[in-house]
């Protein structure tokens, strides 16, 4: 089965798609283009932190393709940042406090409840992706 499926090409496509979506959403936040921020018109938006972590994830996935030690070190740093932000966001929900990282780069004026904060499910997924990148 491995002969028919080229996993490296699939990984490259996933990295490119993740990079495209994350950069598009970051541009949407920086230039106030709401249309880019949500899949459903007037639906929930992808938060800036989420797009930033997807951007870092794409760099981490790219670095994981390389066999050079510097890329592995870069991948480890990225994985730790993703893991840290995911855990901090989860702790903000469960310990009911704020470290004010949610609107650090841009101000979320579209959300009324916890503006700028990614959902708990998203934070958990990024925590797991950070652990996965470390592996």
PDB file of C-alpha atoms in Angstrom:
ATOM      1  CA  UNK A   1       0.000   0.000   0.000  1.00  0.00           C
ATOM      2  CA  UNK A   2       2.920   2.355   0.716  1.00  0.00           C
ATOM      3  CA  UNK A   3       3.935   2.053  -2.933  1.00  0.00           C
ATOM      4  CA  UNK A   4       0.696   3.698  -4.081  1.00  0.00           C
ATOM      5  CA  UNK A   5       0.531   6.485  -1.524  1.00  0.00           C
ATOM      6  CA  UNK A   6       3.338   9.019  -1.363  1.00  0.00           C
ATOM      7  CA  UNK A   7       3.101  10.215   2.236  1.00  0.00           C
ATOM      8  CA  UNK A   8       5.810  12.841   1.785  1.00  0.00           C
ATOM      9  CA  UNK A   9       3.783  14.519  -0.980  1.00  0.00           C
ATOM     10  CA  UNK A  10       0.650  14.386   1.156  1.00  0.00           C
ATOM     11  CA  UNK A  11       2.569  15.952   4.048  1.00  0.00           C
ATOM     12  CA  UNK A  12       3.841  18.710   1.740  1.00  0.00           C
ATOM     13  CA  UNK A  13       0.280  19.443   0.577  1.00  0.00           C
ATOM     14  CA  UNK A  14      -0.939  19.583   4.191  1.00  0.00           C
ATOM     15  CA  UNK A  15       1.903  21.939   5.131  1.00  0.00           C
ATOM     16  CA  UNK A  16       1.165  24.211   2.146  1.00  0.00           C
ATOM     17  CA  UNK A  17      -2.581  24.252   2.838  1.00  0.00           C
ATOM     18  CA  UNK A  18      -2.044  24.965   6.542  1.00  0.00           C
ATOM     19  CA  UNK A  19       0.379  27.737   5.696  1.00  0.00           C
ATOM     20  CA  UNK A  20      -2.043  29.296   3.179  1.00  0.00           C
ATOM     21  CA  UNK A  21      -5.035  29.239   5.534  1.00  0.00           C
ATOM     22  CA  UNK A  22      -3.093  30.566   8.520  1.00  0.00           C
ATOM     23  CA  UNK A  23      -1.492  33.421   6.582  1.00  0.00           C
ATOM     24  CA  UNK A  24      -4.876  34.300   5.049  1.00  0.00           C
ATOM     25  CA  UNK A  25      -6.530  34.492   8.467  1.00  0.00           C
ATOM     26  CA  UNK A  26      -3.655  36.528   9.936  1.00  0.00           C
ATOM     27  CA  UNK A  27      -3.984  38.978   7.033  1.00  0.00           C
ATOM     28  CA  UNK A  28      -7.729  39.056   7.655  1.00  0.00           C
ATOM     29  CA  UNK A  29      -7.172  40.044  11.294  1.00  0.00           C
ATOM     30  CA  UNK A  30      -4.485  42.607  10.532  1.00  0.00           C
ATOM     31  CA  UNK A  31      -6.510  44.327   7.798  1.00  0.00           C
ATOM     32  CA  UNK A  32      -9.992  43.842   9.245  1.00  0.00           C
ATOM     33  CA  UNK A  33     -11.282  41.523   6.509  1.00  0.00           C
ATOM     34  CA  UNK A  34     -13.984  39.616   8.404  1.00  0.00           C
ATOM     35  CA  UNK A  35     -14.973  37.561   5.364  1.00  0.00           C
ATOM     36  CA  UNK A  36     -11.690  35.639   5.608  1.00  0.00           C
ATOM     37  CA  UNK A  37     -12.054  34.925   9.328  1.00  0.00           C
ATOM     38  CA  UNK A  38     -14.960  32.491   9.248  1.00  0.00           C
ATOM     39  CA  UNK A  39     -16.117  29.650   7.062  1.00  0.00           C
ATOM     40  CA  UNK A  40     -19.786  30.503   7.572  1.00  0.00           C
ATOM     41  CA  UNK A  41     -20.752  34.147   6.916  1.00  0.00           C
ATOM     42  CA  UNK A  42     -21.287  35.892  10.282  1.00  0.00           C
ATOM     43  CA  UNK A  43     -20.311  32.649  12.020  1.00  0.00           C
ATOM     44  CA  UNK A  44     -17.600  32.177  14.616  1.00  0.00           C
ATOM     45  CA  UNK A  45     -14.202  33.482  13.585  1.00  0.00           C
ATOM     46  CA  UNK A  46     -10.866  31.732  13.636  1.00  0.00           C
ATOM     47  CA  UNK A  47      -8.950  33.573  16.332  1.00  0.00           C
ATOM     48  CA  UNK A  48      -5.599  35.203  15.641  1.00  0.00           C
ATOM     49  CA  UNK A  49      -3.848  32.905  18.141  1.00  0.00           C
ATOM     50  CA  UNK A  50      -5.287  29.892  16.353  1.00  0.00           C
ATOM     51  CA  UNK A  51      -4.019  31.121  12.981  1.00  0.00           C
ATOM     52  CA  UNK A  52      -0.627  31.894  14.526  1.00  0.00           C
ATOM     53  CA  UNK A  53      -0.358  28.393  15.975  1.00  0.00           C
ATOM     54  CA  UNK A  54      -1.365  26.886  12.624  1.00  0.00           C
ATOM     55  CA  UNK A  55       1.404  28.970  11.026  1.00  0.00           C
ATOM     56  CA  UNK A  56       3.909  27.681  13.568  1.00  0.00           C
ATOM     57  CA  UNK A  57       2.583  24.158  13.078  1.00  0.00           C
ATOM     58  CA  UNK A  58       3.205  24.366   9.336  1.00  0.00           C
ATOM     59  CA  UNK A  59       6.794  25.480   9.991  1.00  0.00           C
ATOM     60  CA  UNK A  60       7.178  22.648  12.494  1.00  0.00           C
ATOM     61  CA  UNK A  61       5.844  20.091  10.028  1.00  0.00           C
ATOM     62  CA  UNK A  62       8.204  21.424   7.362  1.00  0.00           C
ATOM     63  CA  UNK A  63      11.137  21.206   9.775  1.00  0.00           C
ATOM     64  CA  UNK A  64      10.175  17.646  10.707  1.00  0.00           C
ATOM     65  CA  UNK A  65      10.719  16.631   7.063  1.00  0.00           C
ATOM     66  CA  UNK A  66      14.397  17.536   7.295  1.00  0.00           C
ATOM     67  CA  UNK A  67      17.135  15.335   8.729  1.00  0.00           C
ATOM     68  CA  UNK A  68      19.432  18.207   9.747  1.00  0.00           C
ATOM     69  CA  UNK A  69      19.901  18.783  13.495  1.00  0.00           C
ATOM     70  CA  UNK A  70      19.155  22.519  13.240  1.00  0.00           C
ATOM     71  CA  UNK A  71      15.710  21.752  11.783  1.00  0.00           C
ATOM     72  CA  UNK A  72      15.041  19.259  14.565  1.00  0.00           C
ATOM     73  CA  UNK A  73      15.956  21.893  17.164  1.00  0.00           C
ATOM     74  CA  UNK A  74      13.694  24.424  15.384  1.00  0.00           C
ATOM     75  CA  UNK A  75      10.894  21.841  15.362  1.00  0.00           C
ATOM     76  CA  UNK A  76      11.332  21.261  19.114  1.00  0.00           C
ATOM     77  CA  UNK A  77      11.136  25.006  19.863  1.00  0.00           C
ATOM     78  CA  UNK A  78       7.986  25.354  17.754  1.00  0.00           C
ATOM     79  CA  UNK A  79       6.401  22.310  19.393  1.00  0.00           C
ATOM     80  CA  UNK A  80       7.105  23.750  22.850  1.00  0.00           C
ATOM     81  CA  UNK A  81       5.566  27.125  21.910  1.00  0.00           C
ATOM     82  CA  UNK A  82       2.435  25.411  20.540  1.00  0.00           C
ATOM     83  CA  UNK A  83       2.204  23.209  23.621  1.00  0.00           C
ATOM     84  CA  UNK A  84       2.712  26.180  25.962  1.00  0.00           C
ATOM     85  CA  UNK A  85       0.030  28.367  24.340  1.00  0.00           C
ATOM     86  CA  UNK A  86      -2.400  25.441  24.231  1.00  0.00           C
ATOM     87  CA  UNK A  87      -1.844  24.684  27.918  1.00  0.00           C
ATOM     88  CA  UNK A  88      -2.028  28.354  28.945  1.00  0.00           C
ATOM     89  CA  UNK A  89      -5.316  28.752  27.081  1.00  0.00           C
ATOM     90  CA  UNK A  90      -6.748  25.617  28.706  1.00  0.00           C
ATOM     91  CA  UNK A  91      -5.628  26.801  32.134  1.00  0.00           C
ATOM     92  CA  UNK A  92      -7.294  30.183  31.549  1.00  0.00           C
ATOM     93  CA  UNK A  93     -10.594  28.342  31.050  1.00  0.00           C
ATOM     94  CA  UNK A  94     -10.248  25.954  33.979  1.00  0.00           C
ATOM     95  CA  UNK A  95      -8.612  28.258  36.525  1.00  0.00           C
ATOM     96  CA  UNK A  96     -10.742  31.279  35.555  1.00  0.00           C
ATOM     97  CA  UNK A  97      -7.956  33.820  35.049  1.00  0.00           C
ATOM     98  CA  UNK A  98      -6.445  35.644  32.108  1.00  0.00           C
ATOM     99  CA  UNK A  99      -2.853  36.185  31.065  1.00  0.00           C
ATOM    100  CA  UNK A 100      -4.089  38.563  28.336  1.00  0.00           C
ATOM    101  CA  UNK A 101      -2.548  36.556  25.496  1.00  0.00           C
ATOM    102  CA  UNK A 102      -5.857  36.395  23.627  1.00  0.00           C
ATOM    103  CA  UNK A 103      -5.667  39.919  22.209  1.00  0.00           C
ATOM    104  CA  UNK A 104      -1.914  40.324  22.280  1.00  0.00           C
ATOM    105  CA  UNK A 105      -1.540  40.920  18.524  1.00  0.00           C
ATOM    106  CA  UNK A 106      -4.968  42.149  17.461  1.00  0.00           C
ATOM    107  CA  UNK A 107      -8.154  43.207  19.206  1.00  0.00           C
ATOM    108  CA  UNK A 108     -11.099  40.861  18.624  1.00  0.00           C
ATOM    109  CA  UNK A 109     -14.106  43.121  18.146  1.00  0.00           C
ATOM    110  CA  UNK A 110     -16.300  40.379  16.639  1.00  0.00           C
ATOM    111  CA  UNK A 111     -16.726  38.179  19.720  1.00  0.00           C
ATOM    112  CA  UNK A 112     -18.710  39.140  22.780  1.00  0.00           C
ATOM    113  CA  UNK A 113     -17.712  36.290  25.098  1.00  0.00           C
ATOM    114  CA  UNK A 114     -13.978  35.886  25.781  1.00  0.00           C
ATOM    115  CA  UNK A 115     -12.875  37.907  22.743  1.00  0.00           C
ATOM    116  CA  UNK A 116      -9.764  36.608  21.042  1.00  0.00           C
ATOM    117  CA  UNK A 117      -9.641  33.323  22.961  1.00  0.00           C
ATOM    118  CA  UNK A 118      -9.641  30.091  20.986  1.00  0.00           C
ATOM    119  CA  UNK A 119     -12.111  27.463  22.123  1.00  0.00           C
ATOM    120  CA  UNK A 120     -11.244  24.822  24.699  1.00  0.00           C
ATOM    121  CA  UNK A 121     -11.421  22.126  22.027  1.00  0.00           C
ATOM    122  CA  UNK A 122      -9.000  24.062  19.813  1.00  0.00           C
ATOM    123  CA  UNK A 123      -6.611  24.612  22.726  1.00  0.00           C
ATOM    124  CA  UNK A 124      -6.740  20.905  23.563  1.00  0.00           C
ATOM    125  CA  UNK A 125      -6.054  19.989  19.925  1.00  0.00           C
ATOM    126  CA  UNK A 126      -3.049  22.330  19.804  1.00  0.00           C
ATOM    127  CA  UNK A 127      -1.776  20.866  23.070  1.00  0.00           C
ATOM    128  CA  UNK A 128      -1.961  17.408  21.514  1.00  0.00           C
ATOM    129  CA  UNK A 129      -0.382  18.642  18.263  1.00  0.00           C
ATOM    130  CA  UNK A 130       2.470  20.154  20.254  1.00  0.00           C
ATOM    131  CA  UNK A 131       3.023  16.801  21.959  1.00  0.00           C
ATOM    132  CA  UNK A 132       2.814  15.097  18.550  1.00  0.00           C
ATOM    133  CA  UNK A 133       5.424  17.432  17.059  1.00  0.00           C
ATOM    134  CA  UNK A 134       7.745  16.618  19.933  1.00  0.00           C
ATOM    135  CA  UNK A 135       7.364  12.925  19.084  1.00  0.00           C
TER     136      UNK A 135
END
